[in-house]
Each structure stands twice: as C-alpha cells, then as structure tokens.
Short mmCIF file of C-alpha atoms in Angstrom, two decimals:
data_model
loop_
_atom_site.label_atom_id
_atom_site.label_comp_id
_atom_site.label_asym_id
_atom_site.label_seq_id
_atom_site.Cartn_x
_atom_site.Cartn_y
_atom_site.Cartn_z
CA UNK A 1 -4.52 0.32 -11.94
CA UNK A 2 -2.43 3.22 -10.80
CA UNK A 3 -2.86 6.95 -10.84
CA UNK A 4 -0.36 9.75 -11.20
CA UNK A 5 -1.20 13.36 -10.41
CA UNK A 6 1.09 16.22 -11.45
CA UNK A 7 1.46 19.62 -9.80
CA UNK A 8 3.36 22.84 -10.43
CA UNK A 9 3.72 25.23 -7.52
CA UNK A 10 2.16 28.60 -8.24
CA UNK A 11 4.57 30.26 -5.76
CA UNK A 12 8.03 28.76 -6.34
CA UNK A 13 7.51 26.92 -9.66
CA UNK A 14 8.57 23.45 -8.43
CA UNK A 15 7.06 20.56 -10.40
CA UNK A 16 6.09 17.50 -8.35
CA UNK A 17 3.83 14.46 -8.62
CA UNK A 18 2.28 11.63 -6.62
CA UNK A 19 2.06 8.07 -7.99
CA UNK A 20 -0.33 5.64 -6.28
CA UNK A 21 -1.89 2.23 -6.95
CA UNK A 22 -0.51 -0.86 -8.63
CA UNK A 23 0.77 -1.83 -12.04
CA UNK A 24 1.03 -4.97 -14.12
CA UNK A 25 4.09 -6.17 -12.18
CA UNK A 26 2.17 -6.09 -8.89
CA UNK A 27 2.23 -9.90 -8.36
CA UNK A 28 6.05 -9.87 -8.65
CA UNK A 29 6.39 -6.79 -6.42
CA UNK A 30 3.93 -8.29 -3.91
CA UNK A 31 5.94 -11.51 -3.64
CA UNK A 32 9.18 -9.55 -3.13
CA UNK A 33 7.53 -7.42 -0.43
CA UNK A 34 6.25 -10.49 1.45
CA UNK A 35 9.73 -12.05 1.31
CA UNK A 36 11.21 -8.85 2.78
CA UNK A 37 8.62 -8.81 5.58
CA UNK A 38 9.27 -12.50 6.36
CA UNK A 39 13.03 -11.83 6.40
CA UNK A 40 12.61 -9.06 8.99
CA UNK A 41 13.35 -6.03 6.81
CA UNK A 42 10.38 -4.17 8.38
CA UNK A 43 11.15 -5.27 11.94
CA UNK A 44 10.55 -8.23 14.20
CA UNK A 45 6.92 -7.33 14.96
CA UNK A 46 6.01 -7.36 11.27
CA UNK A 47 7.97 -10.55 10.69
CA UNK A 48 6.23 -12.38 13.56
CA UNK A 49 2.75 -11.16 12.61
CA UNK A 50 3.25 -12.18 8.99
CA UNK A 51 5.03 -15.51 9.44
CA UNK A 52 2.94 -16.50 12.46
CA UNK A 53 -0.38 -16.20 10.63
CA UNK A 54 -1.47 -18.87 8.18
CA UNK A 55 -2.07 -17.33 4.75
CA UNK A 56 -1.33 -13.82 5.95
CA UNK A 57 -1.46 -11.15 3.29
CA UNK A 58 -0.23 -7.59 2.97
CA UNK A 59 -1.80 -4.60 1.23
CA UNK A 60 1.35 -3.61 -0.67
CA UNK A 61 -0.18 -0.92 -2.88
CA UNK A 62 1.66 2.36 -3.43
CA UNK A 63 -0.33 4.72 -1.22
CA UNK A 64 -0.46 8.41 -0.41
CA UNK A 65 0.19 9.20 3.26
CA UNK A 66 -0.76 12.68 4.51
CA UNK A 67 0.07 14.36 7.82
CA UNK A 68 -3.00 16.25 8.96
CA UNK A 69 -0.88 18.13 11.52
CA UNK A 70 1.83 19.71 9.36
CA UNK A 71 0.64 19.00 5.79
CA UNK A 72 3.65 16.85 4.86
CA UNK A 73 2.94 13.97 2.48
CA UNK A 74 4.69 11.05 0.85
CA UNK A 75 3.92 7.95 -1.15
CA UNK A 76 4.98 4.49 -0.06
CA UNK A 77 3.91 0.88 0.33
CA UNK A 78 1.07 0.16 2.72
CA UNK A 79 2.40 -2.82 4.67
CA UNK A 80 -0.71 -3.44 6.76
CA UNK A 81 -0.88 -7.17 7.50
CA UNK A 82 -4.18 -8.95 7.00
CA UNK A 83 -5.38 -12.38 8.20
CA UNK A 84 -7.98 -14.48 6.38
CA UNK A 85 -11.41 -14.61 8.01
CA UNK A 86 -11.58 -18.37 7.30
CA UNK A 87 -8.10 -19.85 6.65
CA UNK A 88 -9.40 -23.32 5.75
CA UNK A 89 -11.87 -21.98 3.17
CA UNK A 90 -9.28 -19.55 1.83
CA UNK A 91 -6.82 -22.44 1.31
CA UNK A 92 -9.23 -23.72 -1.38
CA UNK A 93 -9.15 -20.44 -3.35
CA UNK A 94 -7.73 -20.95 -6.84
CA UNK A 95 -4.68 -18.85 -7.80
CA UNK A 96 -3.63 -19.71 -11.33
CA UNK A 97 -2.73 -23.39 -11.63
CA UNK A 98 -2.91 -24.11 -7.88
CA UNK A 99 -4.98 -23.33 -4.82
CA UNK A 100 -3.62 -21.17 -2.00
CA UNK A 101 -3.18 -24.37 0.04
CA UNK A 102 -1.14 -25.98 -2.73
CA UNK A 103 1.04 -22.87 -3.04
CA UNK A 104 1.42 -22.78 0.76
CA UNK A 105 1.17 -18.99 0.75
CA UNK A 106 -0.89 -16.18 -0.76
CA UNK A 107 0.63 -15.39 -4.19
CA UNK A 108 -0.79 -11.84 -4.12
CA UNK A 109 -3.89 -9.97 -2.99
CA UNK A 110 -5.63 -6.88 -4.28
CA UNK A 111 -7.00 -4.35 -1.78
CA UNK A 112 -10.60 -5.17 -2.78
CA UNK A 113 -9.96 -8.90 -2.10
CA UNK A 114 -8.47 -8.10 1.28
CA UNK A 115 -11.50 -6.09 2.31
CA UNK A 116 -13.77 -8.97 1.30
CA UNK A 117 -12.01 -12.07 2.70
CA UNK A 118 -9.63 -10.74 5.38
CA UNK A 119 -9.45 -8.61 8.51
CA UNK A 120 -6.65 -6.30 9.63
CA UNK A 121 -4.15 -8.06 11.87
CA UNK A 122 -1.46 -5.37 12.16
CA UNK A 123 -2.20 -1.89 10.81
CA UNK A 124 0.67 0.08 9.32
CA UNK A 125 1.23 3.46 10.92
CA UNK A 126 3.36 5.72 8.74
CA UNK A 127 5.28 8.36 10.70
CA UNK A 128 5.70 11.87 9.36
CA UNK A 129 9.32 12.67 8.57
CA UNK A 130 8.69 16.33 9.39
CA UNK A 131 6.82 16.35 12.74
CA UNK A 132 6.88 12.68 13.81
CA UNK A 133 3.11 12.27 14.06
CA UNK A 134 1.15 9.44 12.47
CA UNK A 135 0.19 10.10 8.87
CA UNK A 136 -3.24 9.32 7.45
CA UNK A 137 -3.53 6.77 4.66
CA UNK A 138 -5.41 8.68 1.97
CA UNK A 139 -6.43 5.33 0.46
CA UNK A 140 -8.53 5.53 -2.65
CA UNK A 141 -9.41 9.21 -2.14
CA UNK A 142 -8.64 11.13 -5.33
CA UNK A 143 -5.63 13.42 -4.95
CA UNK A 144 -6.59 16.90 -6.07
CA UNK A 145 -4.49 19.15 -3.80
CA UNK A 146 -1.06 18.66 -2.23
CA UNK A 147 1.38 21.12 -0.70
CA UNK A 148 4.62 21.85 -2.50
CA UNK A 149 7.49 19.86 -0.95
CA UNK A 150 9.79 22.89 -1.38
CA UNK A 151 7.77 25.85 -0.05
CA UNK A 152 4.58 24.31 1.40
CA UNK A 153 2.10 26.16 -0.83
CA UNK A 154 -1.01 24.04 -1.43
CA UNK A 155 -1.55 23.56 -5.16
CA UNK A 156 -4.27 21.99 -7.25
CA UNK A 157 -3.46 19.10 -9.58
CA UNK A 158 -2.79 20.24 -13.13
CA UNK A 159 -3.24 16.87 -14.76
CA UNK A 160 -3.22 13.20 -14.05
CA UNK A 161 -2.91 9.86 -15.76
CA UNK A 162 -4.17 6.36 -15.13
CA UNK A 163 -1.46 3.77 -15.77
CA UNK A 164 -1.49 0.02 -16.36
#
C-alpha cells in the first residue's frame, strides 16, 4: 500500500507531492532493484554485502527522506540490506510455488517481514543534496508537513490518497 500527500505552498503557490510505499508491481520492482544492486549499480560495498550474504534482502520501498539540518526532503528507494536471522530456516519459507531455497534467492520482502525475520546488515544513509548531511528516513511516519521545494515555506498537507 502506498500513500500520496499533496501540498500547495501558501507563499509562492507551487503544488508538490510526496509518494511513498509500495504498489502492486512491488515484486517486479523488488527483483529489478536486487539485480541492480548485485550488478554494482549502487557501488561495490552494496554489491559485496548483498551478493556475499545468503538470502540477503533489501527494503526497496519508496521512502521519504528528511534533512533535519536544512529541511530539504526527497523520496527514493530505501536500499538498506538485511540478512536473515536464521538462513537455514528461512530457506524453507514458501514463496509461491517454491521455497526460498528452491528459488535460490529471496523473491521479494515486505518491510514488516524484514523486521520480523531479518536484521540490518548495511544501513542506507541518504545524503542531502542541499547541505550534504545524512537525511533521516521518515519511515512509516505520516507526512503532514513538508517545506516547499521552491521557496522553503513549510506547508500542511491539503489532501492525500492511499494507492494500490
């Protein structure tokens, strides 16, 4: 399930929105993301952590990142890499017509599953494009206020939708 929140700046009039969560194509998007990580698109460290860990998984949800220093924000994939707490037991987990062991990889994982059966192996640290500091992952916190990307005025959400 995803969420979209819409804003209109009360100072400059700019309309903007933030889309977070996952949709019905998440398993396909998840598999593409894991292939990109394994191919090195996100750097050698991510590639080694992911490919060097049996049944590694990635968060992959569209997430809101907020800079507590300058107020900048953006949405993007959370590419935190997770490792199963018990790889042998996890290999027996059924995913559709096969087990994880039969697939040879994790077909996809939801954030709630990760928190239950996995631990963080390599946390993703999103850098602020404005000031260079590390941004906070707003996670599942509801988005009710965000600054305008044009003028910086903090505005309240006007409306929102849940999608998929």
